[in-house]
Amino acid sequence: MDRHFFILTGASRGMGLAMAKQLIAKDHVLLCIARAKSLELEELAAAKDAILVQWSQDLAEPLVAAERLEEWLTDTEPAGLASATLINNAGMVPGVAPIERLDSLELAATLRVGLEAPMLLTSAFLRATAKWSAQRRVLNISSGLGRRAMASQAAYCAAKAGLDHFSRCVALEQEAQEKGARICSLAPGVIDTDMQDQLRSADGALFADRDSFIGLKDQGQLATPQEAAARVLAYLAQENFGSNAVADVRDV
């Protein structure tokens, strides 16, 4: 019982890719779900003699992804597992502008990827693994913007705030079960990713907070994806993971 099974969404870039690299190990089974497969991850898994499965899956179609995951999990319980973990990391940032200036299809995709997909994947994961003997965990990657309102970021803020409250609700449900899963919605801190580039390059006339994001970069306050991934995975590995359904990695 020393093997660990991980499902990770958004594993093709940024902190997701960094987490995937750090999760690839001989005693781990890793399923990565992203729009594109990574040759880099395949090569790393081969070098470490690790089990890696990659799905090319668009989470803007979350029902398809959830049904596929539930079917796969129902048919595939890796033997000798100590833990089984779903990490809902994938997210999407729409154009940085007031809500009325954004395309409706882009707004819908943001909520599907950032909120609907984690909800459906969590439901599928919990249902399919209900009888597994492994300790089950769900880690939802949230954001400080789920807890702080910001103009021109309404869809992203709303998705992350919804993810936080969803996690609180599921934590209550799982606490009432004899072998319930542990769940946490975790803010990973400010990270030097494509999202930060997008915010720094936004039109200042449409995004009043642009200069504050430029300042974070100039002052060296952004963690690298590798640093952030290590902190998040260290938090996940704590014995008391899930004691707080909503948390911030910087509070450790």
Short mmCIF file of N, CA, C and O in Angstrom, two decimals, residues 81-143:
data_model
loop_
_atom_site.label_atom_id
_atom_site.label_comp_id
_atom_site.label_asym_id
_atom_site.label_seq_id
_atom_site.Cartn_x
_atom_site.Cartn_y
_atom_site.Cartn_z
N LEU A 81 -3.08 0.74 -3.67
CA LEU A 81 -3.00 2.20 -3.56
C LEU A 81 -3.13 2.67 -2.12
O LEU A 81 -4.02 2.25 -1.38
N ALA A 82 -2.24 3.58 -1.73
CA ALA A 82 -2.38 4.24 -0.44
C ALA A 82 -3.29 5.45 -0.55
O ALA A 82 -3.99 5.80 0.40
N SER A 83 -3.28 6.12 -1.71
CA SER A 83 -4.11 7.30 -1.89
C SER A 83 -4.53 7.47 -3.35
O SER A 83 -3.84 6.99 -4.26
N ALA A 84 -5.65 8.15 -3.53
CA ALA A 84 -6.14 8.52 -4.86
C ALA A 84 -6.56 9.98 -4.78
O ALA A 84 -7.37 10.35 -3.94
N THR A 85 -5.99 10.80 -5.67
CA THR A 85 -6.17 12.25 -5.57
C THR A 85 -6.57 12.85 -6.91
O THR A 85 -5.94 12.58 -7.93
N LEU A 86 -7.59 13.69 -6.87
CA LEU A 86 -7.98 14.50 -8.03
C LEU A 86 -7.51 15.92 -7.79
O LEU A 86 -7.86 16.52 -6.77
N ILE A 87 -6.72 16.46 -8.72
CA ILE A 87 -6.27 17.85 -8.64
C ILE A 87 -6.91 18.62 -9.79
O ILE A 87 -6.55 18.44 -10.96
N ASN A 88 -7.87 19.45 -9.45
CA ASN A 88 -8.54 20.30 -10.44
C ASN A 88 -7.75 21.60 -10.57
O ASN A 88 -7.95 22.55 -9.81
N ASN A 89 -6.84 21.61 -11.53
CA ASN A 89 -5.93 22.75 -11.70
C ASN A 89 -6.29 23.62 -12.91
O ASN A 89 -5.98 24.81 -12.91
N ALA A 90 -6.93 23.07 -13.90
CA ALA A 90 -7.18 23.80 -15.14
C ALA A 90 -8.04 25.04 -14.90
O ALA A 90 -8.96 25.02 -14.09
N GLY A 91 -7.71 26.10 -15.59
CA GLY A 91 -8.49 27.32 -15.50
C GLY A 91 -8.37 28.11 -16.79
O GLY A 91 -7.55 27.78 -17.66
N MET A 92 -9.17 29.14 -16.91
CA MET A 92 -9.16 29.95 -18.12
C MET A 92 -9.41 31.40 -17.75
O MET A 92 -10.29 31.70 -16.94
N VAL A 93 -8.61 32.30 -18.29
CA VAL A 93 -8.79 33.73 -18.07
C VAL A 93 -9.32 34.36 -19.36
O VAL A 93 -8.65 34.30 -20.39
N PRO A 94 -10.51 34.93 -19.33
CA PRO A 94 -11.02 35.57 -20.55
C PRO A 94 -10.34 36.90 -20.78
O PRO A 94 -9.41 37.28 -20.05
N GLY A 95 -10.78 37.64 -21.77
CA GLY A 95 -10.21 38.96 -22.00
C GLY A 95 -10.32 39.82 -20.76
O GLY A 95 -11.27 39.71 -19.98
N VAL A 96 -9.32 40.68 -20.54
CA VAL A 96 -9.29 41.52 -19.34
C VAL A 96 -10.02 42.82 -19.65
O VAL A 96 -9.46 43.78 -20.19
N ALA A 97 -11.31 42.84 -19.30
CA ALA A 97 -12.16 43.97 -19.63
C ALA A 97 -13.47 43.85 -18.85
O ALA A 97 -13.79 42.78 -18.33
N PRO A 98 -14.22 44.95 -18.74
CA PRO A 98 -15.54 44.86 -18.10
C PRO A 98 -16.41 43.82 -18.79
O PRO A 98 -16.26 43.53 -19.99
N ILE A 99 -17.33 43.25 -18.02
CA ILE A 99 -18.12 42.11 -18.47
C ILE A 99 -18.87 42.37 -19.77
O ILE A 99 -18.99 41.48 -20.62
N GLU A 100 -19.35 43.61 -19.97
CA GLU A 100 -20.15 43.89 -21.16
C GLU A 100 -19.32 43.93 -22.43
O GLU A 100 -19.86 43.89 -23.54
N ARG A 101 -18.01 43.98 -22.28
CA ARG A 101 -17.12 44.02 -23.45
C ARG A 101 -16.65 42.64 -23.89
O ARG A 101 -15.97 42.51 -24.89
N LEU A 102 -17.02 41.62 -23.13
CA LEU A 102 -16.52 40.28 -23.42
C LEU A 102 -17.54 39.46 -24.21
O LEU A 102 -18.75 39.60 -24.03
N ASP A 103 -17.02 38.60 -25.04
CA ASP A 103 -17.84 37.71 -25.85
C ASP A 103 -18.52 36.67 -24.97
O ASP A 103 -17.91 36.08 -24.06
N SER A 104 -19.80 36.41 -25.21
CA SER A 104 -20.56 35.48 -24.38
C SER A 104 -20.00 34.07 -24.43
O SER A 104 -20.00 33.36 -23.42
N LEU A 105 -19.51 33.66 -25.59
CA LEU A 105 -18.94 32.31 -25.70
C LEU A 105 -17.68 32.18 -24.86
O LEU A 105 -17.43 31.13 -24.25
N GLU A 106 -16.88 33.26 -24.80
CA GLU A 106 -15.67 33.24 -23.99
C GLU A 106 -16.01 33.18 -22.51
O GLU A 106 -15.38 32.46 -21.73
N LEU A 107 -17.04 33.93 -22.10
CA LEU A 107 -17.47 33.89 -20.71
C LEU A 107 -17.97 32.50 -20.33
O LEU A 107 -17.65 31.98 -19.26
N ALA A 108 -18.76 31.90 -21.20
CA ALA A 108 -19.28 30.56 -20.93
C ALA A 108 -18.15 29.54 -20.80
O ALA A 108 -18.16 28.69 -19.90
N ALA A 109 -17.15 29.64 -21.68
CA ALA A 109 -16.02 28.71 -21.62
C ALA A 109 -15.23 28.88 -20.33
O ALA A 109 -14.77 27.90 -19.73
N THR A 110 -15.09 30.13 -19.87
CA THR A 110 -14.37 30.39 -18.63
C THR A 110 -15.03 29.68 -17.45
O THR A 110 -14.37 29.06 -16.61
N LEU A 111 -16.36 29.75 -17.39
CA LEU A 111 -17.08 29.11 -16.29
C LEU A 111 -17.11 27.60 -16.44
O LEU A 111 -17.06 26.87 -15.45
N ARG A 112 -17.14 27.12 -17.67
CA ARG A 112 -17.13 25.66 -17.87
C ARG A 112 -15.79 25.06 -17.43
O ARG A 112 -15.75 24.04 -16.75
N VAL A 113 -14.71 25.69 -17.84
CA VAL A 113 -13.39 25.16 -17.50
C VAL A 113 -13.08 25.37 -16.02
O VAL A 113 -12.56 24.48 -15.35
N GLY A 114 -13.39 26.55 -15.51
CA GLY A 114 -12.98 26.92 -14.16
C GLY A 114 -13.88 26.46 -13.04
O GLY A 114 -13.43 26.36 -11.89
N LEU A 115 -15.16 26.17 -13.33
CA LEU A 115 -16.09 25.79 -12.28
C LEU A 115 -16.88 24.53 -12.61
O LEU A 115 -16.92 23.58 -11.82
N GLU A 116 -17.51 24.51 -13.78
CA GLU A 116 -18.33 23.35 -14.12
C GLU A 116 -17.50 22.08 -14.23
O GLU A 116 -17.89 21.02 -13.72
N ALA A 117 -16.34 22.16 -14.88
CA ALA A 117 -15.50 20.97 -15.02
C ALA A 117 -15.03 20.42 -13.67
O ALA A 117 -15.16 19.21 -13.42
N PRO A 118 -14.50 21.25 -12.76
CA PRO A 118 -14.14 20.71 -11.45
C PRO A 118 -15.31 20.08 -10.70
O PRO A 118 -15.14 19.05 -10.03
N MET A 119 -16.49 20.66 -10.81
CA MET A 119 -17.66 20.10 -10.13
C MET A 119 -18.01 18.72 -10.69
O MET A 119 -18.22 17.76 -9.94
N LEU A 120 -18.05 18.62 -12.01
CA LEU A 120 -18.42 17.35 -12.63
C LEU A 120 -17.34 16.30 -12.44
O LEU A 120 -17.66 15.12 -12.20
N LEU A 121 -16.09 16.69 -12.55
CA LEU A 121 -15.00 15.73 -12.35
C LEU A 121 -14.95 15.24 -10.90
O LEU A 121 -14.70 14.06 -10.65
N THR A 122 -15.19 16.15 -9.97
CA THR A 122 -15.22 15.75 -8.56
C THR A 122 -16.34 14.77 -8.30
O THR A 122 -16.16 13.75 -7.61
N SER A 123 -17.51 15.06 -8.84
CA SER A 123 -18.64 14.15 -8.68
C SER A 123 -18.33 12.78 -9.25
O SER A 123 -18.58 11.74 -8.62
N ALA A 124 -17.77 12.75 -10.44
CA ALA A 124 -17.42 11.48 -11.09
C ALA A 124 -16.37 10.73 -10.29
O ALA A 124 -16.46 9.51 -10.09
N PHE A 125 -15.35 11.45 -9.81
CA PHE A 125 -14.27 10.84 -9.03
C PHE A 125 -14.81 10.23 -7.74
O PHE A 125 -14.49 9.08 -7.40
N LEU A 126 -15.61 10.97 -7.01
CA LEU A 126 -16.12 10.48 -5.73
C LEU A 126 -17.04 9.28 -5.92
O LEU A 126 -17.01 8.33 -5.14
N ARG A 127 -17.84 9.32 -6.95
CA ARG A 127 -18.77 8.22 -7.21
C ARG A 127 -18.03 6.95 -7.62
O ARG A 127 -18.31 5.85 -7.12
N ALA A 128 -17.08 7.10 -8.53
CA ALA A 128 -16.38 5.93 -9.07
C ALA A 128 -15.43 5.30 -8.07
O ALA A 128 -15.13 4.11 -8.17
N THR A 129 -14.95 6.08 -7.10
CA THR A 129 -13.96 5.57 -6.14
C THR A 129 -14.57 5.31 -4.76
O THR A 129 -13.84 5.06 -3.80
N ALA A 130 -15.87 5.36 -4.66
CA ALA A 130 -16.54 5.27 -3.35
C ALA A 130 -16.16 4.02 -2.57
O ALA A 130 -16.09 4.05 -1.34
N LYS A 131 -15.89 2.92 -3.26
CA LYS A 131 -15.58 1.67 -2.58
C LYS A 131 -14.08 1.37 -2.55
O LYS A 131 -13.68 0.30 -2.10
N TRP A 132 -13.27 2.31 -3.02
CA TRP A 132 -11.83 2.09 -3.00
C TRP A 132 -11.32 2.14 -1.56
O TRP A 132 -11.83 2.91 -0.73
N SER A 133 -10.32 1.35 -1.27
CA SER A 133 -9.74 1.35 0.07
C SER A 133 -8.75 2.49 0.27
O SER A 133 -8.42 2.85 1.40
N ALA A 134 -8.28 3.08 -0.79
CA ALA A 134 -7.30 4.17 -0.72
C ALA A 134 -7.90 5.42 -0.08
O ALA A 134 -9.10 5.69 -0.21
N GLN A 135 -7.05 6.18 0.60
CA GLN A 135 -7.48 7.49 1.09
C GLN A 135 -7.72 8.37 -0.13
O GLN A 135 -6.87 8.49 -1.01
N ARG A 136 -8.87 9.04 -0.17
CA ARG A 136 -9.23 9.86 -1.33
C ARG A 136 -9.15 11.34 -0.98
O ARG A 136 -9.57 11.76 0.09
N ARG A 137 -8.62 12.11 -1.92
CA ARG A 137 -8.46 13.55 -1.73
C ARG A 137 -8.84 14.29 -3.01
O ARG A 137 -8.61 13.79 -4.11
N VAL A 138 -9.38 15.48 -2.82
CA VAL A 138 -9.67 16.38 -3.94
C VAL A 138 -9.02 17.72 -3.63
O VAL A 138 -9.29 18.33 -2.59
N LEU A 139 -8.14 18.16 -4.51
CA LEU A 139 -7.48 19.45 -4.37
C LEU A 139 -7.94 20.35 -5.51
O LEU A 139 -7.67 20.08 -6.68
N ASN A 140 -8.65 21.41 -5.16
CA ASN A 140 -9.09 22.39 -6.15
C ASN A 140 -8.17 23.59 -6.09
O ASN A 140 -7.98 24.19 -5.02
N ILE A 141 -7.57 23.94 -7.21
CA ILE A 141 -6.67 25.09 -7.25
C ILE A 141 -7.50 26.36 -7.44
O ILE A 141 -8.09 26.59 -8.48
N SER A 142 -7.54 27.16 -6.38
CA SER A 142 -8.33 28.38 -6.37
C SER A 142 -7.43 29.58 -6.67
O SER A 142 -6.42 29.47 -7.37
N SER A 143 -7.77 30.72 -6.11
CA SER A 143 -7.01 31.95 -6.34
C SER A 143 -7.42 32.98 -5.30
O SER A 143 -8.56 32.96 -4.82
#
